[in-house]
Short mmCIF file of C-alpha atoms and ligand atoms in Angstrom, two decimals:
data_model
loop_
_atom_site.label_atom_id
_atom_site.label_comp_id
_atom_site.label_asym_id
_atom_site.label_seq_id
_atom_site.Cartn_x
_atom_site.Cartn_y
_atom_site.Cartn_z
CA UNK A 21 49.19 20.20 8.91
CA UNK A 22 48.08 20.80 12.47
CA UNK A 23 47.01 17.71 14.16
CA UNK A 24 45.75 19.49 17.29
CA UNK A 25 43.80 22.21 18.60
CA UNK A 26 41.75 23.60 22.22
CA UNK A 27 38.81 24.14 19.46
CA UNK A 28 37.61 21.72 16.31
CA UNK A 29 34.94 24.20 14.50
CA UNK A 30 32.75 22.44 11.69
CA UNK A 31 31.51 24.93 9.07
CA UNK A 32 32.70 28.33 7.93
CA UNK A 33 29.20 30.22 8.19
CA UNK A 34 29.28 32.90 10.32
CA UNK A 35 27.98 30.50 13.40
CA UNK A 36 31.44 28.35 12.88
CA UNK A 37 33.90 31.55 11.86
CA UNK A 38 32.41 34.22 14.21
CA UNK A 39 33.35 31.82 17.15
CA UNK A 40 36.91 30.80 16.30
CA UNK A 41 37.34 35.21 15.79
CA UNK A 42 36.05 36.01 19.41
CA UNK A 43 37.49 32.84 21.03
CA UNK A 44 41.19 34.13 18.59
CA UNK A 45 40.25 37.66 21.35
CA UNK A 46 41.12 35.23 23.73
CA UNK A 47 43.86 33.19 23.01
CA UNK A 48 41.89 30.50 22.25
CA UNK A 49 43.56 28.41 19.24
CA UNK A 50 40.96 26.62 16.06
CA UNK A 51 40.70 24.92 13.52
CA UNK A 52 37.91 25.19 10.96
CA UNK A 53 36.68 23.17 8.46
CA UNK A 54 34.40 23.28 5.37
CA UNK A 55 32.78 21.21 2.90
CA UNK A 56 32.66 24.04 0.31
CA UNK A 57 35.21 26.32 -1.17
CA UNK A 58 35.53 30.11 0.54
CA UNK A 59 34.00 31.09 -2.86
CA UNK A 60 30.99 29.49 -2.26
CA UNK A 61 30.44 30.33 0.87
CA UNK A 62 31.59 33.71 1.03
CA UNK A 63 28.45 33.71 -2.02
CA UNK A 64 26.17 31.86 -0.79
CA UNK A 65 23.23 34.56 -0.38
CA UNK A 66 20.88 34.84 2.70
CA UNK A 67 20.28 37.35 5.90
CA UNK A 68 19.98 40.70 5.45
CA UNK A 69 19.24 42.43 9.00
CA UNK A 70 20.82 42.39 11.73
CA UNK A 71 19.18 43.95 15.02
CA UNK A 72 21.27 45.67 17.02
CA UNK A 73 22.91 43.57 19.69
CA UNK A 74 24.16 41.76 16.47
CA UNK A 75 25.67 44.88 14.95
CA UNK A 76 27.05 45.95 18.87
CA UNK A 77 29.26 42.31 19.81
CA UNK A 78 30.35 43.07 15.82
CA UNK A 79 32.27 46.13 16.26
CA UNK A 80 32.78 45.06 19.78
CA UNK A 81 34.85 42.98 18.65
CA UNK A 82 36.82 44.75 15.47
CA UNK A 83 34.75 43.43 12.92
CA UNK A 84 32.90 46.46 12.95
CA UNK A 85 34.73 48.10 10.11
CA UNK A 86 33.18 47.73 6.39
CA UNK A 87 29.32 47.61 7.81
CA UNK A 88 29.54 51.20 10.06
CA UNK A 89 30.77 52.18 6.93
CA UNK A 90 28.42 50.03 3.39
CA UNK A 91 25.41 48.72 6.57
CA UNK A 92 22.58 50.86 6.21
CA UNK A 93 20.57 51.30 9.28
CA UNK A 94 16.60 51.29 9.68
CA UNK A 95 15.14 52.69 12.77
CA UNK A 96 11.35 51.12 10.75
CA UNK A 97 10.00 48.39 9.37
CA UNK A 98 6.51 49.44 7.42
CA UNK A 99 3.32 45.98 7.00
CA UNK A 100 0.52 46.38 4.21
CA UNK A 101 -1.82 44.83 3.71
CA UNK A 102 -5.25 46.19 2.52
CA UNK A 103 -4.29 48.27 0.36
CA UNK A 104 -2.46 50.18 2.58
CA UNK A 105 0.91 50.56 4.54
CA UNK A 106 1.57 51.25 8.37
CA UNK A 107 5.03 51.79 9.44
CA UNK A 108 5.86 50.38 12.58
CA UNK A 109 8.97 52.56 14.31
CA UNK A 110 11.26 50.13 15.84
CA UNK A 111 12.77 52.91 17.29
CA UNK A 112 11.00 55.84 19.05
CA UNK A 113 9.50 52.52 20.54
CA UNK A 114 12.14 51.22 20.84
CA UNK A 115 14.29 53.75 22.96
CA UNK A 116 16.01 54.79 20.17
CA UNK A 117 17.29 50.41 19.37
CA UNK A 118 17.40 49.95 15.60
CA UNK A 119 17.79 47.12 12.44
CA UNK A 120 20.73 48.02 10.37
CA UNK A 121 20.81 45.90 7.34
CA UNK A 122 23.96 43.86 6.70
CA UNK A 123 24.36 41.26 3.91
CA UNK A 124 25.08 37.88 6.10
CA UNK A 125 28.16 37.07 2.78
CA UNK A 126 29.09 40.26 3.88
CA UNK A 127 29.51 39.02 7.90
CA UNK A 128 31.04 36.40 6.08
CA UNK A 129 33.51 37.64 3.40
CA UNK A 130 35.00 39.84 7.33
CA UNK A 131 35.84 37.44 9.42
CA UNK A 132 36.99 35.49 5.93
CA UNK A 133 39.39 38.67 5.84
CA UNK A 134 40.20 38.76 9.42
CA UNK A 135 40.00 34.81 10.57
CA UNK A 136 43.16 35.28 6.97
CA UNK A 137 45.14 38.04 9.30
CA UNK A 138 45.32 36.82 11.83
CA UNK A 139 46.98 33.89 10.93
CA UNK A 140 44.20 31.16 12.06
CA UNK A 141 43.06 28.33 10.44
CA UNK A 142 40.44 27.40 7.68
CA UNK A 143 40.88 24.28 6.16
CA UNK A 144 38.00 24.98 2.70
CA UNK A 145 36.99 22.03 0.60
CA UNK A 146 37.28 18.64 3.54
CA UNK A 147 35.00 16.16 2.33
CA UNK A 148 33.93 13.04 5.32
CA UNK A 149 34.34 14.81 7.97
CA UNK A 150 33.71 12.77 11.88
CA UNK A 151 33.28 13.23 15.29
CA UNK A 152 34.98 10.25 17.03
CA UNK A 153 35.22 10.42 21.85
CA UNK A 154 32.82 13.58 21.75
CA UNK A 155 31.34 12.28 24.97
CA UNK A 156 35.73 11.69 26.48
CA UNK A 157 38.29 14.86 27.28
CA UNK A 158 39.60 14.76 23.92
CA UNK A 159 37.64 14.27 21.31
CA UNK A 160 38.93 13.09 17.59
CA UNK A 161 37.45 15.95 13.24
CA UNK A 162 38.28 12.99 10.82
CA UNK A 163 38.42 14.17 7.63
CA UNK A 164 39.93 14.46 3.52
CA UNK A 165 41.73 17.19 2.06
CA UNK A 166 43.77 17.10 -0.97
CA UNK A 167 41.88 13.13 -1.16
CA UNK A 168 43.98 12.50 1.82
CA UNK A 169 43.09 11.73 5.73
CA UNK A 170 43.73 13.19 8.46
CA UNK A 171 43.06 13.96 11.93
CA UNK A 172 42.64 16.59 14.39
CA UNK A 173 42.78 16.27 17.93
CA UNK A 174 40.64 18.34 20.13
CA UNK A 175 39.91 19.92 23.54
CA UNK A 176 36.05 20.42 22.35
CA UNK A 177 34.45 20.29 18.95
CA UNK A 178 31.76 23.34 18.76
CA UNK A 179 29.03 21.88 15.54
CA UNK A 180 28.24 24.96 13.17
CA UNK A 181 27.52 23.16 10.11
CA UNK A 182 23.62 24.28 9.65
CA UNK A 183 20.93 22.11 9.64
CA UNK A 184 22.22 19.72 7.32
CA UNK A 185 25.74 18.51 8.77
CA UNK A 186 27.32 15.19 10.47
CA UNK A 187 27.83 17.71 14.15
CA UNK A 188 23.89 17.20 15.68
CA UNK A 189 23.86 13.51 14.20
CA UNK A 190 26.58 11.98 16.27
CA UNK A 191 25.15 12.79 18.93
CA UNK A 192 23.61 9.41 20.86
CA UNK A 193 20.29 8.24 19.64
CA UNK A 194 18.03 9.18 22.43
CA UNK A 195 19.27 12.25 24.04
CA UNK A 196 18.62 14.68 22.31
CA UNK A 197 15.56 15.34 22.06
CA UNK A 198 13.68 17.94 18.77
CA UNK A 199 10.93 19.71 18.24
CA UNK A 200 10.42 20.32 14.54
CA UNK A 201 6.86 22.40 12.87
CA UNK A 202 7.06 22.54 9.17
CA UNK A 203 4.74 25.88 7.52
CA UNK A 204 2.94 24.24 4.65
CA UNK A 205 4.44 27.80 2.87
CA UNK A 206 7.43 28.75 1.14
CA UNK A 207 9.90 32.19 -0.15
CA UNK A 208 11.14 32.46 -3.69
CA UNK A 209 13.73 34.78 -2.44
CA UNK A 210 15.67 36.95 -5.32
CA UNK A 211 18.69 39.73 -5.34
CA UNK A 212 17.66 42.05 -8.22
CA UNK A 213 20.11 44.76 -9.80
CA UNK A 214 17.85 47.94 -9.57
CA UNK A 215 17.28 50.65 -6.44
CA UNK A 216 14.74 49.76 -3.49
CA UNK A 217 11.11 50.27 -4.76
CA UNK A 218 11.00 51.21 -1.03
CA UNK A 219 13.14 53.05 2.14
CA UNK A 220 12.14 50.92 4.83
CA UNK A 221 11.09 46.87 5.14
CA UNK A 222 7.67 46.57 3.95
CA UNK A 223 6.27 42.88 4.78
CA UNK A 224 2.68 42.80 2.69
CA UNK A 225 -0.41 40.82 3.11
CA UNK A 226 -2.26 39.95 0.21
CA UNK A 227 -5.05 37.37 -0.14
CA UNK A 228 -3.01 35.46 -3.00
CA UNK A 229 0.08 35.43 -0.48
CA UNK A 230 2.25 37.38 1.32
CA UNK A 231 5.29 39.89 -0.33
CA UNK A 232 8.92 40.91 1.79
CA UNK A 233 10.30 44.53 0.09
CA UNK A 234 13.84 44.46 1.43
CA UNK A 235 17.45 45.57 0.09
CA UNK A 236 21.17 45.11 0.33
CA UNK A 237 22.10 48.35 -0.53
CA UNK A 238 20.42 51.58 -3.10
CA UNK A 239 21.32 49.46 -6.12
CA UNK A 240 20.90 46.26 -4.91
CA UNK A 241 16.37 44.71 -3.61
CA UNK A 242 16.31 40.99 -1.88
CA UNK A 243 12.43 40.18 -1.96
CA UNK A 244 10.35 37.35 -1.59
CA UNK A 245 6.64 36.03 -2.42
CA UNK A 246 5.15 32.98 -1.16
CA UNK A 247 5.03 30.18 -3.26
CA UNK A 248 4.36 25.91 -2.43
CA UNK A 249 6.90 24.67 -0.39
CA UNK A 250 7.57 22.07 -2.50
CA UNK A 251 7.39 24.91 -6.18
CA UNK A 252 9.25 23.27 -8.74
CA UNK A 253 11.45 27.58 -9.81
CA UNK A 254 11.38 27.07 -12.68
CA UNK A 255 7.80 28.24 -12.66
CA UNK A 256 8.42 31.28 -11.89
CA UNK A 257 10.54 33.25 -14.30
CA UNK A 258 11.48 36.16 -13.91
CA UNK A 259 8.86 38.73 -15.07
CA UNK A 260 6.05 36.87 -13.84
CA UNK A 261 7.82 37.07 -9.71
CA UNK A 262 7.78 40.58 -10.36
CA UNK A 263 3.68 41.20 -11.54
CA UNK A 264 3.13 38.71 -8.41
CA UNK A 265 5.56 41.34 -6.34
CA UNK A 266 3.36 44.29 -8.28
CA UNK A 267 -0.16 42.12 -7.34
CA UNK A 268 0.59 41.59 -3.72
CA UNK A 269 1.72 45.20 -3.26
CA UNK A 270 -0.03 47.00 -4.66
CA UNK A 271 -1.44 50.57 -2.45
CA UNK A 272 -4.50 51.81 -2.92
CA UNK A 273 -2.93 54.72 -4.00
CA UNK A 274 -0.55 54.11 -6.70
CA UNK A 275 2.47 52.81 -5.42
CA UNK A 276 4.50 51.61 -7.82
CA UNK A 277 7.49 48.38 -7.68
CA UNK A 278 10.66 48.69 -9.25
CA UNK A 279 11.98 45.95 -11.51
CA UNK A 280 15.00 44.85 -12.95
CA UNK A 281 17.92 42.41 -13.66
CA UNK A 282 17.92 38.92 -11.41
CA UNK A 283 21.01 38.85 -10.65
CA UNK A 284 19.74 36.23 -8.04
CA UNK A 285 16.47 33.13 -7.41
CA UNK A 286 15.82 31.02 -4.93
CA UNK A 287 13.28 28.67 -3.05
CA UNK A 288 13.63 27.95 0.69
CA UNK A 289 11.07 26.33 2.71
CA UNK A 290 9.88 27.34 5.93
CA UNK A 291 10.07 25.37 8.92
CA UNK A 292 10.47 25.85 13.74
CA UNK A 293 13.39 22.93 14.11
CA UNK A 294 15.01 23.07 18.04
CA UNK A 295 17.61 20.57 19.60
CA UNK A 296 17.44 20.59 23.60
CA UNK A 297 19.85 20.15 25.19
CA UNK A 298 22.36 21.66 22.58
CA UNK A 299 25.28 20.10 24.03
CA UNK A 300 26.83 16.40 24.52
CA UNK A 301 30.25 15.79 25.62
CA UNK A 302 32.56 17.51 24.81
CA UNK A 303 30.05 19.03 21.74
CA UNK A 304 28.43 21.93 21.46
CA UNK A 305 26.13 22.69 19.16
CA UNK A 306 25.85 26.68 17.68
CA UNK A 307 23.07 27.75 14.98
CA UNK A 308 21.71 26.07 13.08
CA UNK A 309 23.25 23.35 13.83
CA UNK A 310 21.11 23.23 16.75
CA UNK A 311 17.58 25.91 15.51
CA UNK A 312 15.48 27.02 12.97
CA UNK A 313 13.93 29.69 12.83
CA UNK A 314 11.19 30.89 9.72
CA UNK A 315 12.49 33.55 8.42
CA UNK A 316 9.47 36.43 8.66
CA UNK A 317 11.26 37.06 11.92
CA UNK A 318 14.45 37.78 10.01
CA UNK A 319 16.88 36.16 12.77
CA UNK A 320 18.32 32.98 11.86
CA UNK A 321 21.68 34.91 12.02
CA UNK A 322 20.72 37.32 15.51
CA UNK A 323 20.58 33.83 16.87
CA UNK A 324 23.07 32.55 15.48
CA UNK A 325 25.55 35.12 16.60
CA UNK A 326 24.02 34.97 20.07
CA UNK A 327 24.85 31.00 20.93
CA UNK A 328 28.15 31.89 19.86
CA UNK A 329 29.29 34.87 21.89
CA UNK A 330 27.41 32.98 24.92
CA UNK A 331 30.18 29.12 23.52
CA UNK A 332 33.66 31.97 23.51
CA UNK A 333 33.22 32.98 26.96
CA UNK A 334 31.94 29.33 27.51
CA UNK A 335 35.44 27.99 26.54
CA UNK A 336 36.91 31.40 27.43
CA UNK A 337 36.34 30.07 31.07
CA UNK A 338 36.49 27.32 31.25
CA UNK A 339 40.24 27.70 29.68
CA UNK A 340 41.45 30.42 31.92
CA UNK A 341 40.24 30.06 35.43
CA UNK A 342 39.47 25.83 34.29
CA UNK A 343 35.69 26.31 35.64
CA UNK A 344 32.63 24.67 33.57
CA UNK A 345 29.03 26.20 35.15
CA UNK A 346 28.87 27.99 31.36
CA UNK A 347 30.29 25.07 29.46
CA UNK A 348 27.40 23.91 31.77
CA UNK A 349 24.87 25.82 31.27
CA UNK A 350 24.69 26.63 27.90
CA UNK A 351 22.34 24.97 26.36
CA UNK A 352 20.02 26.43 29.63
CA UNK A 353 21.33 29.78 28.58
CA UNK A 354 20.72 29.76 24.85
CA UNK A 355 17.66 28.21 25.01
CA UNK A 356 15.79 30.89 26.59
CA UNK A 357 16.49 32.87 23.61
CA UNK A 358 16.03 30.76 21.53
CA UNK A 359 12.23 29.50 21.92
CA UNK A 360 11.74 33.28 22.21
CA UNK A 361 12.78 34.22 18.96
CA UNK A 362 11.11 30.96 17.63
CA UNK A 363 7.46 32.35 19.32
CA UNK A 364 8.55 35.97 16.86
CA UNK A 365 8.91 34.37 14.09
CA UNK A 366 5.74 32.31 14.40
CA UNK A 367 3.44 35.01 15.45
CA UNK A 368 5.31 36.59 12.18
CA UNK A 369 4.75 33.99 9.99
CA UNK A 370 0.66 33.22 10.76
CA UNK A 371 0.58 36.53 11.18
CA UNK A 372 1.50 37.74 6.97
CA UNK A 373 1.29 34.26 5.21
CA UNK A 374 -2.05 32.83 4.02
CA UNK A 375 -2.89 29.60 4.07
CA UNK A 376 -4.57 27.69 0.67
CA UNK A 377 -6.76 24.82 3.82
CA UNK A 378 -8.63 28.86 4.79
CA UNK A 379 -11.83 28.84 4.75
CA UNK A 380 -12.24 32.98 5.85
CA UNK A 381 -11.82 32.23 9.57
CA UNK A 382 -8.45 32.70 9.90
CA UNK A 383 -7.70 35.01 7.26
CA UNK A 384 -10.41 37.54 9.87
CA UNK A 385 -8.37 36.42 13.04
CA UNK A 386 -5.20 37.02 10.82
CA UNK A 387 -6.67 41.07 9.30
CA UNK A 388 -7.45 41.84 13.24
CA UNK A 389 -4.23 40.91 14.49
CA UNK A 390 -2.22 42.92 12.05
CA UNK A 391 -4.97 45.72 13.48
CA UNK A 392 -4.27 45.48 16.20
CA UNK A 393 -0.91 45.61 16.20
CA UNK A 394 -0.92 48.87 13.95
CA UNK A 395 -3.27 50.96 16.13
CA UNK A 396 -2.13 49.86 19.50
CA UNK A 397 0.97 51.44 20.84
CA UNK A 398 1.57 48.17 23.56
CA UNK A 399 1.27 45.68 20.59
CA UNK A 400 3.30 47.33 18.71
CA UNK A 401 6.09 48.01 21.41
CA UNK A 402 5.50 44.05 21.19
CA UNK A 403 6.46 43.55 18.41
CA UNK A 404 9.99 45.84 17.60
CA UNK A 405 11.10 45.16 21.18
CA UNK A 406 11.42 41.33 19.46
CA UNK A 407 12.20 43.02 16.44
CA UNK A 408 15.23 44.34 17.16
CA UNK A 409 16.21 41.76 19.76
CA UNK A 410 15.31 42.11 22.70
CA UNK A 411 18.66 42.23 25.01
CA UNK A 412 18.56 40.21 27.99
CA UNK A 413 16.95 36.59 26.98
P1 FAD B 517 25.90 27.70 7.88
O1 FAD B 517 25.84 29.53 6.99
O2 FAD B 517 24.32 27.19 7.63
O3 FAD B 517 27.03 28.27 7.83
C1 FAD B 517 27.22 25.94 8.35
C2 FAD B 517 27.99 25.99 7.23
O4 FAD B 517 28.77 24.73 7.34
C3 FAD B 517 27.75 25.96 5.74
O5 FAD B 517 29.07 26.54 5.13
C4 FAD B 517 28.43 24.52 5.54
O6 FAD B 517 28.87 24.66 4.56
C5 FAD B 517 29.16 23.83 6.26
N1 FAD B 517 28.88 22.56 6.63
C6 FAD B 517 27.68 21.91 6.50
N2 FAD B 517 27.62 20.75 7.03
C7 FAD B 517 30.06 20.55 6.54
C8 FAD B 517 30.28 19.55 6.91
N3 FAD B 517 29.71 17.99 6.99
N4 FAD B 517 31.16 19.17 7.19
C9 FAD B 517 31.45 21.14 7.23
N5 FAD B 517 31.64 21.74 7.00
C10 FAD B 517 29.93 21.90 6.86
N6 FAD B 517 18.39 34.79 9.55
C11 FAD B 517 18.72 36.73 10.23
O7 FAD B 517 19.27 37.28 10.95
N7 FAD B 517 17.38 37.90 9.66
C12 FAD B 517 17.58 37.41 8.40
O8 FAD B 517 17.24 38.29 7.39
C13 FAD B 517 17.63 35.81 7.48
N8 FAD B 517 16.93 35.44 5.98
C14 FAD B 517 17.61 34.22 5.60
C15 FAD B 517 16.90 34.33 4.02
C16 FAD B 517 17.00 32.54 3.94
C17 FAD B 517 16.78 32.66 2.45
C18 FAD B 517 17.45 32.73 4.83
C19 FAD B 517 18.13 30.70 3.77
C20 FAD B 517 17.90 32.07 6.00
C21 FAD B 517 17.82 33.76 6.30
N9 FAD B 517 17.94 33.38 7.40
C22 FAD B 517 17.68 35.16 8.18
C23 FAD B 517 19.00 32.99 8.38
C24 FAD B 517 20.62 32.18 8.02
O9 FAD B 517 20.82 32.27 6.90
C25 FAD B 517 20.83 31.80 9.79
O10 FAD B 517 20.21 31.01 10.54
C26 FAD B 517 22.28 31.35 8.68
O11 FAD B 517 23.53 30.74 8.60
C27 FAD B 517 22.64 30.75 9.86
O12 FAD B 517 24.52 30.30 10.08
P2 FAD B 517 24.92 28.72 10.81
O13 FAD B 517 26.43 29.38 10.01
O14 FAD B 517 24.63 28.79 11.98
O15 FAD B 517 24.90 28.24 9.99
C1 PHB B 518 16.27 40.05 3.49
O1 PHB B 518 16.60 40.84 4.35
O2 PHB B 518 16.66 39.13 3.37
C2 PHB B 518 15.46 39.14 4.99
C3 PHB B 518 14.88 40.81 5.87
C4 PHB B 518 13.71 40.09 6.53
C5 PHB B 518 13.22 39.13 6.92
C6 PHB B 518 13.74 37.73 6.56
C7 PHB B 518 14.98 38.03 5.47
O3 PHB B 518 12.35 38.49 7.80
#
């Protein structure tokens, strides 16, 4: 069992796995510690929208084979309200940029396969991961696996362990400033074995609440409805979900939503969260460990990919040339995009969801915003360039 590595990575989500892969391409060794099983991380249903820049990075890093074959390229999205749909022509408005539909769990499977094919060390089902010496030059990861204690001495540690991981809490009190905003709603999401009733994503704003029709493949649909953040999933038998989706997405010209067997369902509260800085000593945070965005902008995974791209470049400069400028600037180089994306995700969330305490005023502002975005090319372009991902932030 290996007991030293250059970069010890906590978490085998998209951030940890992609970081490990990018480091490998630069000849840098890493070990990944993951608390869940391989099957669990490969089956966890989450994001589905990849920005053009994310797809370009995956393809440039030899991870594009299945993505190019099975991913669906989309050139527009629909905003639906007052019984009518309005197309935002993403590609026309952004000089040809697009989004790709490819499930996060497919990205994770591709990454695990690539890492294991290169003989990488990924320890699944580890317990009690502890960090020490993060302000020294030899930080240590301690963990339990198969009932035994292990120690991994590293040059650096990457905290890629999501919003409920251990790495962020290992930073001494007083170092981090935390920004947190809780939205008064959650999303109930389903994955269904039915052909999508739409070719492009539909974001629907309705007096009964927001609804989203997304997809995964020509046979699998992914749909969401706005619910109370503390809603009990047991209140939502499948029939009720389909009925509510149909009502919220109805159009005046009689569009119909096809229903089918529900394969998976769950509720996610919507929140924004950022810590600054994203680093302390030899510990660097990436992805959901450092920030969460509400899912309305479809950005969390893409932001995680941006972080680890920057982090891999910074580690590479350190190991190859001994320069630490990029490592020192890591947090600053990520936070510009983090806050741009927070703003966009908040804009989309505030425009599209129903607020239960609304006395009518907020609803009128939302209609004005939606009408503006759907009638002004400047407003539509602003939404489009953020949605496909700004290239240089
Ligand atoms: P995670 O995926 O959370 O991975 C962290 C890993 O660390 C996990 O495998 C976890 O098991 C492991 N871990 C945690 N604690 C420990 C520990 N103590 N020891 C060892 N391992 C540990 N983003 C988009 O870009 N587009 C979308 O369309 C989109 N839709 C979404 C829809 C939903 C319903 C949800 C919930 C999220 C969505 N997101 C979307 C966000 C996206 O899924 C996340 O931003 C992404 O998973 C972040 O990846 P990560 O690797 O940083 O964190
Ligand atoms: C998804 O397909 O899961 C998805 C799509 C768009 C979003 C969020 C999630 O804004």
